[in-house]
């Protein structure tokens, strides 16, 4: 699995989100998902949604996945 495949899965699961995925080695990945649908969800709930979107490859082909999961409002506050 590569960055483009993970990004495609996340875009399908979060169609209105701003999604980016990167990796230097196609084993360790970093993903950023900015979605209004995260509003009111805990960090754990957000992570579960992303893990569900990626599926069983997480932990198999994907050794590590660093996640930044924000609402647009939270992203604006961080600036």
Coordinates of N, CA and C in Angstrom, one line a residue:
X1 N 0.9 -1.2 0.0 CA 0.0 0.0 0.0 C 0.9 1.2 0.0
X2 N 0.5 2.3 -0.8 CA 1.3 3.5 -0.8 C 0.4 4.7 -0.4
X3 N 1.0 5.8 -0.4 CA 0.3 7.1 0.0 C -0.9 7.4 -0.8
X4 N -0.8 7.2 -2.1 CA -1.9 7.4 -3.0 C -3.1 6.5 -2.7
X5 N -2.9 5.3 -2.4 CA -3.9 4.3 -2.1 C -4.6 4.7 -0.8
X6 N -3.8 5.0 0.2 CA -4.4 5.4 1.5 C -5.2 6.7 1.4
X7 N -4.7 7.7 0.6 CA -5.4 8.9 0.4 C -6.7 8.7 -0.3
X8 N -6.7 7.8 -1.3 CA -8.0 7.4 -2.0 C -9.0 6.8 -1.0
X9 N -8.6 5.9 -0.1 CA -9.5 5.4 0.9 C -10.1 6.4 1.8
X10 N -9.2 7.3 2.2 CA -9.7 8.4 3.1 C -10.6 9.4 2.4
X11 N -10.3 9.7 1.1 CA -11.2 10.6 0.4 C -12.6 10.0 0.2
X12 N -12.6 8.7 0.0 CA -13.9 8.0 -0.2 C -14.7 8.0 1.1
X13 N -14.0 7.8 2.3 CA -14.7 7.8 3.6 C -15.0 9.2 4.1
X14 N -14.2 10.2 3.6 CA -14.4 11.6 4.1 C -14.5 12.5 2.8
X15 N -15.6 12.4 2.0 CA -15.6 13.1 0.7 C -15.5 14.6 0.8
X16 N -15.9 15.2 1.9 CA -15.9 16.7 2.0 C -14.6 17.2 2.7
X17 N -13.7 16.3 3.0 CA -12.5 16.6 3.8 C -11.3 17.1 2.9
X18 N -10.4 17.8 3.6 CA -9.1 18.1 3.0 C -8.2 17.0 3.5
X19 N -7.7 16.1 2.6 CA -6.9 15.0 2.9 C -5.5 15.0 2.3
X20 N -4.5 14.7 3.1 CA -3.2 14.5 2.5 C -2.5 13.4 3.2
X21 N -1.7 12.6 2.5 CA -1.0 11.5 3.1 C 0.4 11.5 2.5
X22 N 1.4 11.3 3.3 CA 2.8 11.2 2.9 C 3.5 10.1 3.5
X23 N 4.6 9.7 2.8 CA 5.5 8.6 3.4 C 6.8 8.7 2.7
X24 N 7.9 8.4 3.4 CA 9.2 8.3 2.8 C 9.5 6.9 2.4
X25 N 8.8 5.9 3.0 CA 9.2 4.5 2.8 C 8.1 3.6 2.5
X26 N 6.9 4.1 2.3 CA 5.7 3.3 2.1 C 5.5 2.2 3.2
X27 N 5.9 2.5 4.4 CA 5.7 1.7 5.6 C 5.2 2.6 6.7
X28 N 5.8 3.7 6.8 CA 5.5 4.7 7.9 C 4.8 5.9 7.2
X29 N 3.6 6.2 7.6 CA 2.8 7.2 6.9 C 2.4 8.3 7.9
X30 N 2.1 9.4 7.3 CA 1.6 10.6 8.0 C 0.3 11.0 7.2
X31 N -0.8 11.2 7.9 CA -2.0 11.6 7.2 C -2.6 12.8 8.0
X32 N -3.1 13.7 7.2 CA -3.8 14.9 7.7 C -5.2 14.9 7.1
X33 N -6.3 14.9 8.0 CA -7.6 14.9 7.5 C -8.3 16.1 8.2
X34 N -8.8 17.0 7.5 CA -9.6 18.2 8.0 C -11.0 18.0 7.6
X35 N -11.9 17.8 8.5 CA -13.3 17.5 8.1 C -14.2 18.0 9.2
X36 N -15.2 18.7 8.7 CA -16.2 19.3 9.6 C -17.0 18.2 10.4
X37 N -17.0 17.0 9.8 CA -17.7 15.9 10.4 C -17.0 15.4 11.7
X38 N -15.8 15.9 12.0 CA -15.2 15.5 13.3 C -15.7 16.4 14.4
X39 N -16.5 17.4 14.1 CA -17.0 18.3 15.2 C -17.8 17.4 16.2
X40 N -17.4 17.6 17.5 CA -18.1 16.9 18.6 C -17.6 15.5 18.8
X41 N -16.6 15.1 18.1 CA -16.1 13.7 18.3 C -14.8 13.8 19.0
X42 N -14.6 12.8 19.9 CA -13.3 12.7 20.6 C -12.2 12.3 19.7
X43 N -11.0 12.4 20.2 CA -9.8 12.0 19.5 C -9.9 10.5 19.1
X44 N -10.3 9.7 20.1 CA -10.5 8.3 19.8 C -11.5 8.0 18.7
X45 N -12.6 8.7 18.8 CA -13.7 8.5 17.8 C -13.2 8.8 16.4
X46 N -12.4 9.9 16.3 CA -11.8 10.3 15.0 C -10.9 9.2 14.5
X47 N -10.0 8.8 15.4 CA -9.0 7.7 15.0 C -9.7 6.5 14.5
X48 N -10.8 6.1 15.2 CA -11.5 4.9 14.8 C -12.1 5.0 13.4
X49 N -12.6 6.2 13.1 CA -13.2 6.4 11.8 C -12.2 6.2 10.7
X50 N -11.0 6.8 11.0 CA -9.9 6.7 10.0 C -9.4 5.2 9.9
X51 N -9.3 4.5 11.0 CA -8.9 3.1 11.0 C -9.9 2.3 10.2
X52 N -11.2 2.5 10.4 CA -12.2 1.8 9.7 C -12.1 2.1 8.2
X53 N -11.8 3.3 7.8 CA -11.7 3.6 6.4 C -10.6 2.9 5.7
X54 N -9.5 2.8 6.4 CA -8.3 2.1 5.8 C -8.4 0.6 5.8
X55 N -9.0 0.1 6.9 CA -9.2 -1.4 6.9 C -8.1 -2.2 7.4
X56 N -8.1 -3.5 7.1 CA -7.1 -4.4 7.7 C -5.7 -4.2 7.3
X57 N -5.4 -3.4 6.3 CA -4.0 -3.1 5.9 C -3.3 -2.4 7.0
X58 N -4.1 -1.7 7.8 CA -3.5 -1.0 9.0 C -3.0 -2.0 9.9
X59 N -1.7 -2.1 10.1 CA -1.1 -3.1 11.0 C -0.5 -4.2 10.2
X60 N -0.8 -4.3 8.9 CA -0.2 -5.3 8.1 C 0.8 -4.6 7.2
X61 N 0.3 -4.0 6.1 CA 1.2 -3.3 5.1 C 1.6 -2.0 5.7
X62 N 0.8 -1.4 6.5 CA 1.1 -0.1 7.1 C 1.7 -0.3 8.5
X63 N 2.9 -0.1 8.7 CA 3.6 -0.3 10.0 C 3.2 0.8 11.0
X64 N 3.2 2.0 10.5 CA 2.9 3.2 11.4 C 2.1 4.2 10.7
X65 N 1.2 4.8 11.4 CA 0.4 5.9 10.8 C 0.2 7.0 11.8
X66 N 0.8 8.1 11.5 CA 0.7 9.3 12.3 C -0.5 10.1 11.8
X67 N -1.4 10.5 12.7 CA -2.7 11.2 12.2 C -2.8 12.6 12.8
X68 N -3.2 13.5 12.0 CA -3.6 14.8 12.4 C -5.0 15.0 11.9
X69 N -6.0 14.9 12.9 CA -7.4 14.9 12.5 C -8.1 16.1 13.2
X70 N -8.5 17.1 12.4 CA -9.0 18.3 12.9 C -10.3 18.7 12.1
X71 N -11.1 19.6 12.8 CA -12.2 20.3 12.1 C -11.6 21.5 11.4
X72 N -12.2 22.1 10.5 CA -11.7 23.3 9.9 C -11.5 24.4 11.0
X73 N -12.5 24.5 11.9 CA -12.4 25.5 13.0 C -11.1 25.3 13.8
X74 N -10.9 24.0 14.2 CA -9.7 23.7 15.0 C -8.4 24.0 14.2
X75 N -8.4 23.8 13.0 CA -7.2 24.1 12.1 C -7.0 25.6 12.1
X76 N -8.1 26.4 12.0 CA -7.9 27.8 12.0 C -7.4 28.3 13.3
X77 N -7.8 27.7 14.4 CA -7.3 28.1 15.8 C -5.9 27.8 16.0
X78 N -5.4 26.8 15.3 CA -4.0 26.4 15.5 C -3.0 27.3 14.8
X79 N -3.5 28.1 13.9 CA -2.6 29.0 13.1 C -2.2 30.2 13.9

